[in-house]
CSV table of C-alpha atoms and ligand atoms in Angstrom, one decimal:
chain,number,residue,atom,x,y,z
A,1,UNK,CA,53.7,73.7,20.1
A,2,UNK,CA,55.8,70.7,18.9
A,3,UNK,CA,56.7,67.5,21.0
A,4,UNK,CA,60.0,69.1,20.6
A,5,UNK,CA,59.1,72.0,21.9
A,6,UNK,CA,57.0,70.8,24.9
A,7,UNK,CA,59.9,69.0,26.6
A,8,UNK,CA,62.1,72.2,26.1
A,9,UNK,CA,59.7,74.1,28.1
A,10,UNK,CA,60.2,71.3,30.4
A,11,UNK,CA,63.3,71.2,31.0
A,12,UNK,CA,63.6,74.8,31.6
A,13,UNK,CA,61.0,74.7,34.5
A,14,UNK,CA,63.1,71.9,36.0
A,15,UNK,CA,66.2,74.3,35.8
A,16,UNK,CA,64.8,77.1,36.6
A,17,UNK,CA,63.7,74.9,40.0
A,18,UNK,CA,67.5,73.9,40.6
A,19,UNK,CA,67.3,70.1,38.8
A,20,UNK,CA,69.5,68.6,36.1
A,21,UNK,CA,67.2,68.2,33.1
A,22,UNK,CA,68.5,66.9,29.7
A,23,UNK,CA,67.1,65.3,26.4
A,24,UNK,CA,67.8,61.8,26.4
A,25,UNK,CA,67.2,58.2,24.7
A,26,UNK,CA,66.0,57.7,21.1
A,27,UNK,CA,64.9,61.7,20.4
A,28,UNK,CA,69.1,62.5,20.6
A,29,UNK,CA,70.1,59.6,18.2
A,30,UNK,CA,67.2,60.4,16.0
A,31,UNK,CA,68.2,64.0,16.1
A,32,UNK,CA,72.0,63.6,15.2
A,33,UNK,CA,70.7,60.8,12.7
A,34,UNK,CA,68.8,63.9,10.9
A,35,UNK,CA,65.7,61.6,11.6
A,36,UNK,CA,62.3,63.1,12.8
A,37,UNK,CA,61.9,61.5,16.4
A,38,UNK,CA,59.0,59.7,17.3
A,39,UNK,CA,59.0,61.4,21.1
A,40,UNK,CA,61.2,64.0,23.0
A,41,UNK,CA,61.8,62.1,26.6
A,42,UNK,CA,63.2,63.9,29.3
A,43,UNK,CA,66.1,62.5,31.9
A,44,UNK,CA,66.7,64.5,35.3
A,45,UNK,CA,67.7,64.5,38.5
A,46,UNK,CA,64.5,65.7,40.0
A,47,UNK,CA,62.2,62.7,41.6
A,48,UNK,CA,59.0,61.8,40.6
A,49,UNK,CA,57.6,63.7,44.0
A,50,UNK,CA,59.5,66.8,42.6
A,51,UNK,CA,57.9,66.4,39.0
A,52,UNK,CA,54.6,65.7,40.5
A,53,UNK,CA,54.7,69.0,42.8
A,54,UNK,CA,56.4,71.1,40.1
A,55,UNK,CA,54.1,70.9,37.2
A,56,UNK,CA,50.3,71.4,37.1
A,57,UNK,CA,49.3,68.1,35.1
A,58,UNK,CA,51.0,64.9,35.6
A,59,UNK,CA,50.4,61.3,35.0
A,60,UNK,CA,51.8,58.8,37.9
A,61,UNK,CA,51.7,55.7,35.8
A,62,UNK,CA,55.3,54.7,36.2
A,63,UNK,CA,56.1,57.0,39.0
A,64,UNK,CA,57.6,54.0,41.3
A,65,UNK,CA,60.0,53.1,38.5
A,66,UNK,CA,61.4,57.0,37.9
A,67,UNK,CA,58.6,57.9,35.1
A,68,UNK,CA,56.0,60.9,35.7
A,69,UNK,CA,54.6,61.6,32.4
A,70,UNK,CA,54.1,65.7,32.6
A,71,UNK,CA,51.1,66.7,30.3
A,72,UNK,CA,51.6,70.3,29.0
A,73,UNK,CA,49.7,72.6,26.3
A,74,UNK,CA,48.4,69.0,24.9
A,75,UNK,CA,51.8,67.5,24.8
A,76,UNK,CA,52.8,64.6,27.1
A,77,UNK,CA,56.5,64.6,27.6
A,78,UNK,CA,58.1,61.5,29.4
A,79,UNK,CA,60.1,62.9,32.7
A,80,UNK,CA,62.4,60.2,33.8
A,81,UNK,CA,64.2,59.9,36.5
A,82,UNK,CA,68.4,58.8,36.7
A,83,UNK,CA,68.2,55.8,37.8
A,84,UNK,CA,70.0,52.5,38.1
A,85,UNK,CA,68.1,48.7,37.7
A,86,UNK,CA,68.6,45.8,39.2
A,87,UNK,CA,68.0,42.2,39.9
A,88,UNK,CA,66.3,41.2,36.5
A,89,UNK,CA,65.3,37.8,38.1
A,90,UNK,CA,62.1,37.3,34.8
A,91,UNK,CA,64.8,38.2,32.1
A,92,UNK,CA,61.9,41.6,31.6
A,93,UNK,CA,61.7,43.8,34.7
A,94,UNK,CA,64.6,45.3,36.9
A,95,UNK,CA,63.1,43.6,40.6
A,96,UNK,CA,64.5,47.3,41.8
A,97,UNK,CA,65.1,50.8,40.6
A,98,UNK,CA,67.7,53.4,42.8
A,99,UNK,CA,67.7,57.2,41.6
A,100,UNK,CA,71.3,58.0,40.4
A,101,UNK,CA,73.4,60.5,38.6
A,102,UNK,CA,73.3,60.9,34.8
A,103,UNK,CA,75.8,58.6,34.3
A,104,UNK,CA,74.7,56.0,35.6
A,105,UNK,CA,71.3,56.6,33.9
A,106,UNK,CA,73.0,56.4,30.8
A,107,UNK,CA,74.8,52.6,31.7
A,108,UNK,CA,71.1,51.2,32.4
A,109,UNK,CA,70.0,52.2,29.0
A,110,UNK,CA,70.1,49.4,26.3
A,111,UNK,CA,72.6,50.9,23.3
A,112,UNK,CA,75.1,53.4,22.9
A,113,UNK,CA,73.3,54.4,20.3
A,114,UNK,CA,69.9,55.2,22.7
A,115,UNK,CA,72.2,56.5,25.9
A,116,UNK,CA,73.3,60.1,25.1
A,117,UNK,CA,72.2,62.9,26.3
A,118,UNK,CA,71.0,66.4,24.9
A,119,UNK,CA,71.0,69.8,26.5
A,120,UNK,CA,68.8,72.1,24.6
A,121,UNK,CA,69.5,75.2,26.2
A,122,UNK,CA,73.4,75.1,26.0
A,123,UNK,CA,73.2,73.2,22.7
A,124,UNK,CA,75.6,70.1,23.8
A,125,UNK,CA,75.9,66.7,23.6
A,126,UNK,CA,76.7,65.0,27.0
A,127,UNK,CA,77.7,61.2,26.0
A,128,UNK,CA,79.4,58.5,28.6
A,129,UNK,CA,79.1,55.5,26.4
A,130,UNK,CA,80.2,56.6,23.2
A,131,UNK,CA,77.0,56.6,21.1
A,132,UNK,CA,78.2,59.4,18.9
A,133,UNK,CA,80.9,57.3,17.5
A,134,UNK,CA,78.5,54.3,17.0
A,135,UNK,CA,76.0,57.0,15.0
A,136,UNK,CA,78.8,57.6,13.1
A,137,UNK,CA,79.9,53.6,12.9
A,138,UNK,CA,76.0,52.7,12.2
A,139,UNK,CA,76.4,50.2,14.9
A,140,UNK,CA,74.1,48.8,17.2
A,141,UNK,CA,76.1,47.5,20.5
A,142,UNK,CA,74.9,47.3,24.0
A,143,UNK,CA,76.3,49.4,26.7
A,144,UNK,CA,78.4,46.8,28.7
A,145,UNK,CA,78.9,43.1,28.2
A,146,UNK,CA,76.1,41.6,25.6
A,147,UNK,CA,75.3,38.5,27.4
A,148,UNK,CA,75.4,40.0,30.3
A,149,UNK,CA,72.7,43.2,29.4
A,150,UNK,CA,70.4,40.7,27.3
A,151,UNK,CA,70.4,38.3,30.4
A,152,UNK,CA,69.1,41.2,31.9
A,153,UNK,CA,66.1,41.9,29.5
A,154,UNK,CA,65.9,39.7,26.9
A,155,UNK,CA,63.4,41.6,24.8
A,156,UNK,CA,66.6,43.8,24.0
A,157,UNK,CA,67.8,40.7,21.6
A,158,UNK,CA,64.7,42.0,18.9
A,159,UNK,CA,65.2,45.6,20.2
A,160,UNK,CA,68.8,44.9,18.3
A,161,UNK,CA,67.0,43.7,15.2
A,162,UNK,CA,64.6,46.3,15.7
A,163,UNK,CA,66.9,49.5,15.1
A,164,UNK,CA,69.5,47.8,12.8
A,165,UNK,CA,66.3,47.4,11.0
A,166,UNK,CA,64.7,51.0,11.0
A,167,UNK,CA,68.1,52.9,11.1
A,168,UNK,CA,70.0,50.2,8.7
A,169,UNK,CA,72.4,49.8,11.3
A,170,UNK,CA,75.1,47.2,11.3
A,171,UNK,CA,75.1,45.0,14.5
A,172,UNK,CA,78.3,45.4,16.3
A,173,UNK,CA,79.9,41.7,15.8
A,174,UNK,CA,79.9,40.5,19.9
A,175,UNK,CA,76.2,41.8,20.5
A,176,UNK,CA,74.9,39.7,17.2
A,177,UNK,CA,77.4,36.9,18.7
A,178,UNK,CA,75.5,37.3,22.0
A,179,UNK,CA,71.8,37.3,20.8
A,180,UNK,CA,72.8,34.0,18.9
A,181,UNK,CA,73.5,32.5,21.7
A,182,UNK,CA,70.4,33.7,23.6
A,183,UNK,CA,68.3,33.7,21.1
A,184,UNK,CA,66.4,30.7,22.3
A,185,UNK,CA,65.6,33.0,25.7
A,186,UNK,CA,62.9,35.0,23.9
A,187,UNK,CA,60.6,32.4,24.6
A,188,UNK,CA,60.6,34.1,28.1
A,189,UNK,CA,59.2,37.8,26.5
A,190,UNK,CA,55.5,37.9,26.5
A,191,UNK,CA,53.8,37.2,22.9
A,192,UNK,CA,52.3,40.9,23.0
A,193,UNK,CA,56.0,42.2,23.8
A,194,UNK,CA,57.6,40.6,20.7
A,195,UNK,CA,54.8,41.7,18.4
A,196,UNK,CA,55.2,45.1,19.5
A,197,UNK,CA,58.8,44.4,18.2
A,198,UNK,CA,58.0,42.5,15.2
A,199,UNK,CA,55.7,45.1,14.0
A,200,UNK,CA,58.4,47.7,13.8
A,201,UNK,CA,60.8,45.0,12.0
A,202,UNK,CA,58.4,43.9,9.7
A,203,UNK,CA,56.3,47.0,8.6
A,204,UNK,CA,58.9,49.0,7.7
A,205,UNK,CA,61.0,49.1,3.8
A,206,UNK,CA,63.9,47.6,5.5
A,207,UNK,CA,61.8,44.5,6.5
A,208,UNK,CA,63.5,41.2,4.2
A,209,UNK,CA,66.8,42.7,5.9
A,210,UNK,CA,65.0,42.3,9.2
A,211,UNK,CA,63.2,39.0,8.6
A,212,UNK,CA,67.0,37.5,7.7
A,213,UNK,CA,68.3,38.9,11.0
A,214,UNK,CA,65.7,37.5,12.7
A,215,UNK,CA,66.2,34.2,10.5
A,216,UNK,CA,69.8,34.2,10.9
A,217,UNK,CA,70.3,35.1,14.9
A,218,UNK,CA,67.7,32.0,15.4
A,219,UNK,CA,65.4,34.6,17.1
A,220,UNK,CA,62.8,33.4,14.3
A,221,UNK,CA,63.0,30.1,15.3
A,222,UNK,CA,62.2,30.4,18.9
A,223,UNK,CA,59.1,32.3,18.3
A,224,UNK,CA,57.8,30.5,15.9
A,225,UNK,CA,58.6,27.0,16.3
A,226,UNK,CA,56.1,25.2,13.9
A,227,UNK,CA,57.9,27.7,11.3
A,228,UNK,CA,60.3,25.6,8.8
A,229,UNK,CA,63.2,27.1,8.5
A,230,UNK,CA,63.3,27.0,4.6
A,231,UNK,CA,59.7,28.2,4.1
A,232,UNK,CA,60.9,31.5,6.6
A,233,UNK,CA,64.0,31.8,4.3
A,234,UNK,CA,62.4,32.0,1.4
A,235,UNK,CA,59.9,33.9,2.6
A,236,UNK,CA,62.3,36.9,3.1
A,237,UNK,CA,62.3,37.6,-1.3
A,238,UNK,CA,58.6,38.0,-1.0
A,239,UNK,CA,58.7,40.3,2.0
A,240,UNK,CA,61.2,42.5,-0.2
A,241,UNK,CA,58.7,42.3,-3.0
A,242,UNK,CA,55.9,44.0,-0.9
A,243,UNK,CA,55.9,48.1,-1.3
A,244,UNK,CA,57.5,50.5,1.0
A,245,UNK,CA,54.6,50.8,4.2
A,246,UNK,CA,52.4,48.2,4.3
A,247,UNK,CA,50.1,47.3,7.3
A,248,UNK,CA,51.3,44.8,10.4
A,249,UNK,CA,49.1,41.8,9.0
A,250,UNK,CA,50.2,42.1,5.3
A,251,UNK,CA,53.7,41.8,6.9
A,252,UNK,CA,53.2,38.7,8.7
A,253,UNK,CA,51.0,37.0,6.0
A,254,UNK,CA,54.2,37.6,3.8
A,255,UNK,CA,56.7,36.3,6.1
A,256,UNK,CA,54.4,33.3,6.3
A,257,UNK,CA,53.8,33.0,2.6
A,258,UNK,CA,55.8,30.0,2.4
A,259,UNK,CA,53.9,28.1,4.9
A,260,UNK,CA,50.6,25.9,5.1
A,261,UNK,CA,47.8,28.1,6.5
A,262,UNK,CA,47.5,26.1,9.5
A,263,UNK,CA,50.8,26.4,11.0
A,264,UNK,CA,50.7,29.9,9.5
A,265,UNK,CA,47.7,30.7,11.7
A,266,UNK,CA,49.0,28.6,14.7
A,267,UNK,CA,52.5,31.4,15.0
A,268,UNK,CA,50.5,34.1,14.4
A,269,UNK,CA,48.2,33.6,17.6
A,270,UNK,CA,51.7,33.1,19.5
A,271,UNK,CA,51.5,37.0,18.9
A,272,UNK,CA,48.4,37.4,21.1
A,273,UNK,CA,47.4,40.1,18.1
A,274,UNK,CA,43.6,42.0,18.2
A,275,UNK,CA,41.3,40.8,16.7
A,276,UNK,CA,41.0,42.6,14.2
A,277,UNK,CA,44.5,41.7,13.3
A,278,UNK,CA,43.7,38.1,13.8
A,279,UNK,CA,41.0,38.5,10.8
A,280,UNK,CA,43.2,40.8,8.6
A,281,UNK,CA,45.9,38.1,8.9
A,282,UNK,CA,43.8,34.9,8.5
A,283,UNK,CA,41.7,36.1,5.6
A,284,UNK,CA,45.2,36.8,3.8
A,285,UNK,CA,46.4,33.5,4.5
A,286,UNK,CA,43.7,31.8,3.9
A,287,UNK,CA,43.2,33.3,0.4
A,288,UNK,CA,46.7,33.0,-1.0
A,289,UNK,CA,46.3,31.7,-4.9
A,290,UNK,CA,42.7,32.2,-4.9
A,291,UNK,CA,43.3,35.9,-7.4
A,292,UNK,CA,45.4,33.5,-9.7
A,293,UNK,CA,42.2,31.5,-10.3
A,294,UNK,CA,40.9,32.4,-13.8
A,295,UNK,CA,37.6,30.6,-13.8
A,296,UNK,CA,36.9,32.8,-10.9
A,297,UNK,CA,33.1,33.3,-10.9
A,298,UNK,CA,31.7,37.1,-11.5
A,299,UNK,CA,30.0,36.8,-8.1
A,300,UNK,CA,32.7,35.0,-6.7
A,301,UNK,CA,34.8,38.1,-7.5
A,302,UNK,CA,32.2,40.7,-6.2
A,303,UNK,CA,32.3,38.3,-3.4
A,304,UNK,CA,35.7,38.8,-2.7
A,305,UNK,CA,36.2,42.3,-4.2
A,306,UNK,CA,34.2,43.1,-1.1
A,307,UNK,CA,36.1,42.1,1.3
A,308,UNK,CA,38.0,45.0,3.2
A,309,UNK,CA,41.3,43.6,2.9
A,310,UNK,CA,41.3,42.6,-1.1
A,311,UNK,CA,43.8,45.2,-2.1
A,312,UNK,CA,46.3,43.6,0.9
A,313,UNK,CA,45.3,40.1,-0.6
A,314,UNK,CA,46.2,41.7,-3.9
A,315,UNK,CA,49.6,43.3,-2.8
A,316,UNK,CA,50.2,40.1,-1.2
A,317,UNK,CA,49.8,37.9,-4.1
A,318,UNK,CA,51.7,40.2,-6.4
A,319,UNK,CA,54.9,39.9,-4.2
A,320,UNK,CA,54.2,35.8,-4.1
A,321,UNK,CA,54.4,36.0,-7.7
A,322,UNK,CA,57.2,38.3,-8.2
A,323,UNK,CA,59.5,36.2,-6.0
A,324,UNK,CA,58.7,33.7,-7.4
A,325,UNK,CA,60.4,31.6,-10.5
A,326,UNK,CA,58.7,32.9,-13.5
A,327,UNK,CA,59.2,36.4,-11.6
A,328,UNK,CA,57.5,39.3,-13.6
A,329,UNK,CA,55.8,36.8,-16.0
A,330,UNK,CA,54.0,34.8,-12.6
A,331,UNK,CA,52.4,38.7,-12.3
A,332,UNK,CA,50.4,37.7,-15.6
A,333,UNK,CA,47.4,36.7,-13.8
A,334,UNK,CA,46.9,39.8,-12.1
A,335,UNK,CA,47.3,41.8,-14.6
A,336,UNK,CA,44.4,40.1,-16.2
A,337,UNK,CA,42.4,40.4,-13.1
A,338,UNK,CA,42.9,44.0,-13.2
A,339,UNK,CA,41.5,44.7,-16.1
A,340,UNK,CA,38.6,42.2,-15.0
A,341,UNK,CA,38.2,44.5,-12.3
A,342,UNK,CA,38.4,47.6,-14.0
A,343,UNK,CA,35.7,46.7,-16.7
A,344,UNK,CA,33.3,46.4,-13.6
A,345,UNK,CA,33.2,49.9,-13.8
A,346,UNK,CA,31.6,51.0,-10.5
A,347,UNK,CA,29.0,48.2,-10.4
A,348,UNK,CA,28.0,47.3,-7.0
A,349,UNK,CA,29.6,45.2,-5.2
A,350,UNK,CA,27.3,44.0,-2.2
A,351,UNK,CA,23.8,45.2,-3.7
A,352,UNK,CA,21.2,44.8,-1.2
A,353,UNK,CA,19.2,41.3,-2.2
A,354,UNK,CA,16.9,41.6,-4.6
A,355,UNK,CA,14.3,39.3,-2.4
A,356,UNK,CA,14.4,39.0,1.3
A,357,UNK,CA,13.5,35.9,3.7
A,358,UNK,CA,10.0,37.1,3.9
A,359,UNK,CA,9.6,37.7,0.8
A,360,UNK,CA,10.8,34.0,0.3
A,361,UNK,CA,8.7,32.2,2.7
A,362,UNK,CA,5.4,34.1,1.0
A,363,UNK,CA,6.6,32.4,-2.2
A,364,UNK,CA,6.6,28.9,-0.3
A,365,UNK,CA,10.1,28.5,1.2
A,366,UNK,CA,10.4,27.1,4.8
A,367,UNK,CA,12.2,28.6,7.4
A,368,UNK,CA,15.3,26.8,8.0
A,369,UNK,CA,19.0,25.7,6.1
A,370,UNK,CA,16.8,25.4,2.8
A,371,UNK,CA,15.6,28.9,3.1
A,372,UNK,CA,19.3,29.9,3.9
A,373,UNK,CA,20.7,28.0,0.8
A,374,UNK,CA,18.0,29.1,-1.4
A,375,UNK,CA,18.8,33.0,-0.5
A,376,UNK,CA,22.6,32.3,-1.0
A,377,UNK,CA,21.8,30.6,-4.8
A,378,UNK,CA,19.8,33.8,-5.7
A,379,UNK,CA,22.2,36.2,-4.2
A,380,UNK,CA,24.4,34.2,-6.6
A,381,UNK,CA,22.3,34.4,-9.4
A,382,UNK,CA,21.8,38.3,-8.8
A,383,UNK,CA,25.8,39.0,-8.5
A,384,UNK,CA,26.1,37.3,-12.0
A,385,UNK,CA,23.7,39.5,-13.5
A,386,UNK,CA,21.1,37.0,-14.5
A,387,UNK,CA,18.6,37.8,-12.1
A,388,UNK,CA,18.4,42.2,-12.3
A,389,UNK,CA,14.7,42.3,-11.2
A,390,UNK,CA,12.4,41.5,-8.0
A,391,UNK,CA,10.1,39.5,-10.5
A,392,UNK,CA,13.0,37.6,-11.9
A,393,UNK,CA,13.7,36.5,-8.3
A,394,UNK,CA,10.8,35.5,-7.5
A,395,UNK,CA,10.2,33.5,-10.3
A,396,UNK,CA,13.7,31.9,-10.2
A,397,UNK,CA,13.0,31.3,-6.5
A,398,UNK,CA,9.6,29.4,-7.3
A,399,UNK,CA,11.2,27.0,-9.4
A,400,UNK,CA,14.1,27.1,-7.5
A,401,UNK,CA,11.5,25.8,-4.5
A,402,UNK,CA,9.5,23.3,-7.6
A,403,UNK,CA,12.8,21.4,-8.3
A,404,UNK,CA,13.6,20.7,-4.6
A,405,UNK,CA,10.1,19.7,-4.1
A,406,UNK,CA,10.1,17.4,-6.8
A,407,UNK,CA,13.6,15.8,-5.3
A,408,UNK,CA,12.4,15.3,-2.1
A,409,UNK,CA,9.1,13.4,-3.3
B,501,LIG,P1,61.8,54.7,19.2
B,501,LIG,O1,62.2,55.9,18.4
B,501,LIG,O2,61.5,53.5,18.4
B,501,LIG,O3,60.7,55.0,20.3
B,501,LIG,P2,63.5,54.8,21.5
B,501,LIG,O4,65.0,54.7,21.5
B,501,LIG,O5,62.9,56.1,21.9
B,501,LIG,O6,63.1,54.3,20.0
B,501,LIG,P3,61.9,53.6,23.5
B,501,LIG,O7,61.4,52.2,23.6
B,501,LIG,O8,60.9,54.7,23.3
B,501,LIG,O9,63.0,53.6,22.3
B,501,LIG,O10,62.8,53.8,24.8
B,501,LIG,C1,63.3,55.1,25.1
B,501,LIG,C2,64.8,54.9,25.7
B,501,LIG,O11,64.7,54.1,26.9
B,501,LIG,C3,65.7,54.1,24.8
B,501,LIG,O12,66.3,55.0,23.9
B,501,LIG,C4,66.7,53.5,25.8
B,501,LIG,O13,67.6,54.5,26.2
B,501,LIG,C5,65.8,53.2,27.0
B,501,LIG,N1,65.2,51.8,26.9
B,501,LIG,C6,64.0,51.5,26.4
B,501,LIG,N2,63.8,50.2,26.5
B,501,LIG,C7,64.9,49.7,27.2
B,501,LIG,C8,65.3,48.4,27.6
B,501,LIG,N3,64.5,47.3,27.4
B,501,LIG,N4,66.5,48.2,28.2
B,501,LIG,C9,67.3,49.3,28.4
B,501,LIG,N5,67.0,50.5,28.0
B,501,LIG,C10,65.8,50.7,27.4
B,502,LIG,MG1,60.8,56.4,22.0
C-alpha cells in the first residue's frame, strides 16, 4: 500500500463515520504539479478525540494542536484537524489553536500554493485561496497580507525561498517585498529550524537560484552575520558548478567557499548541525586547495584518499575551480590527480602498520610522544612504499631510535 493509498483508506473511514475528510497541504500542489509528493496529509473535521477513538493505532504527538498521526498497514498518515491559530507572540508558535471549518483551515496555511484541498473519492479540487491559479502562475504568495502572515511565523520568510527553490517558483512581488523587510526577524527562528530550511534550499539542483534569493532578500545576512556579503555572492557560481544531488555539508562548504575557514566554521555551528555534519563540513573547509597541491606526498595522498568524505572534497574543489577565472583550464590539476589516483590501482590505502608499539618498545623505543612520532615517521615510510616488510621496519625503526639517541647526547 502506497502513502497515497493509506490516507485514501483514511479518509473513507472518517466518512464513512459522518466527518469531512479531504487531502490537503503540499500532497495537492505536488499532485497538480505532476510531482511525486513527499506525504499525503489529511485535513477533517473530526477531532483528535474522534481520530483517536476511530482508528486502532494512533500517535498523540500533536494531538493539542489538531494533529493525531493515524498509523495504518505500516503507513503513518498525518490527520489534522480545521483549525484556526492565534496569538503568534515568539514570531514561531500560534499561543492558541480553535477547531474550525475548512475554510478557515485553509486561511491559517502559509501559501496559496500549500492551502487547497483534495477529495479523493469525488475526484475535486476544493480551493478558497486561489492556489490553482498560483500553480498555474508558478507563484509563491502568502494567503493574506505578507507582513502580516510572516509576523506571524517568521520561519515562513525561508519557507518562501524554500519552494521557489524546489518548484522554480517565482515569488509573488509583495511577499518577496515583505521578507525584505523582515528579513532581519529570522534571527528569532531557532538555528535547527533554519537548517532544516537551508537543507532543502541548498541540496537541491536549483540551489545558486536559492542561495541568490537568500542573498538578495538579506535573509543570508541575518543568519550568517560574519558572512561578507561579496564572498556569499560569489559563492553562488560555485554552488551552480556542483552536480545535481549532493549531500547537506558539500552544500554549505560551497556556499562558504569564498570564505576563511574560520568564519566559515563559526556560521556553520549557528546551524546547530550533528555531528557528524559538523565533521563532514569542517574537513571540507578545512581542505579547500589542498587536491591542487602537486608535490602532494604518496602517503599524504593515501592519507587523504582515506578519508570518508574525499570524493565531496573532490566535487568540491572541482566546482571552486570551474567558477573560477581560468574556468575549465583551473580543473587541470585534478585531472592530473585523477590519473594519480587511478595508477594506485587498488593498493591499500590504510594498511595495518607494519610494526606495532610493542613491537617498538622491544626494539628500544620509550613509551611516550617519541614513541608516537616514531610510529607516525614509519607509517610514513610504509605508505611511500619504502618500507614493504616487518624487517625493514624494524631496522628503519633502530636507526630511526640511533639518530635521536645520538641528538640527545
Ligand atoms: P513538503 O513537500 O516539502 O513537505 P509541504 O507543503 O507538505 O511541503 P509541510 O512542512 O510538510 O510542507 O507542511 C504541510 C502543510 O502545512 C503545508 O502545505 C502548509 O499548508 C501547512 N504549513 C506547514 N508549515 C506552515 C507554517 N509555518 N505556516 C503555515 N502553514 C504551514
Ligand atoms: Mg509535507
Amino acid at each position: 500500500m502506497t502513502n497515497r493509498q493509506a490516507a485514501i483508506k483514511v479518509i473513507k473511514q472518517l466518512r464513512r463515520s459522518g466527518f469531512q475528510a479531504l487531502m490537503a497541504g503540499g500532497c495537492v500542489r505536488d499532485m497538480l504539479l505532476g510531482r511525486r509528493a513527499k506525504d499525503y496529509d489529511v485535513a477533517t473535521d473530526a477531532q483528535p478525540k474522534d481520530v483517536i477513538r476511530l482508528f486502532k493505532r494512533t500517535l498523540k504527538v500533536g494531538a493539542k494542536f489538531g494533529v493525531v498521526i493515524v498509523l495504518t498497514d505500516d503507513r503513518q498518515v498525518e490527520v489534522a484537524t480545521f483549525r484556526t491559530e492565534t496569538g503568534y507572540a515568539d514570531g514561531r508558535h500560534p499561543g492558541s489553536v480553535e477547531f474550525s471549518g475548512a475554510a478557515e483551515d485553509a486561511s491559517r496555511r502559509d501559501f496559496t500554493i500549500n492551502g487547497i484541498f483534495y477529495d479523493p473519492l469525488q475526484k475535486g479540487v476544493i480551493d478558497y485561496v486561489d492556489g490553482q491559479a498560483d500553480i498555474k502562475a508558478r507563484v509563491v504568495r502568502t494567503i493574506g497580507r505578507p507582513s502580516e502572515r510572516f509576523g506571524e511565523d517568521y520561519l515562513r520568510m525561508l519557507r518562501a525561498v524554500r519552494f521557489s527553490t524546489q518548484l522554480g517558483f517565482e515569488i509573488e512581488p509583495e511577499t518577496w517585498q515583505a521578507i525584505r523587510r523582515n528579513a532581519p526577524n529570522i534571527a528569532r527562528i531557532s538555528g535547527e529550524r533554519i537548517a532544516m530550511e537551508l537543507e532543502g534550499i541548498l541540496a537541491g539542483p536549483n540551489r545558486a537560484a536559492g542561495a541568490s534569493m537568500l542573498i538578495a532578500s538579506g535573509l543570508a545576512e541575518t543568519i550568517f552575520p560574519a558572512l561578507p556579503h561579496g564572498q556569499a555572492q560569489s559563492a553562488v557560481g560555485i554552488l551552480k558548478q556542483l552536480r545535481k544531488k549532493v549531500d547537506f555539508a558539500l552544500a554549505l562548504a560551497g556556499f562558504f567557499a569564498r570564505a576563511e575557514t574560520d568564519i566559515a566554521i563559526q556560521s556553520c555551528d549557528i546551524l546547530k548541525l550533528s555531528r557528524s555534519q559538523n565533521k563532514h563540513i569542517k574537513f571540507l573547509l578545512a581542505n579547500r586547495g589542498r587536491l591542487l597541491d602537486e608535490r602532494m606526498s604518496l602517503a599524504q595522498l593515501k592519507k587523504i584518499l582515506a578519508e570518508p568524505y574525499f570524493w565531496d572534497l573532490y566535487e568540491l574543489q572541482r566546482a571552486i575551480q570551474k567558477a573560477g577565472s581560468d574556468g575549465l583550464k583551473g580543473v587541470a590539476p585534478l585531472m592530473r590527480l585523477r590519473r594519480r589516483i587511478k595508477a594506485l590501482g587498488d593498493v591499500e590505502l590504510q594498511p595495518k602498520s607494519l610494526l606495532d608499539g610493542h613491537d617498538l618498545i622491544r626494539l628500544g623505543a620509550v613509551p611516550g610522544p617519541d614513541l608516537g612520532q616514531l610510529a607516525e615517521e614509519m607509517y610514513i615510510a610504509q605508505l611511500e612504499g619504502t618500507l614493504r616488510t616487518a624487517d625493514q621496519a624494524g631496522q628503519w625503526a633502530r636507526r630511526w631510535l640511533q639518530k635521536r639517541r645520538a641528538v640527545e647526547e
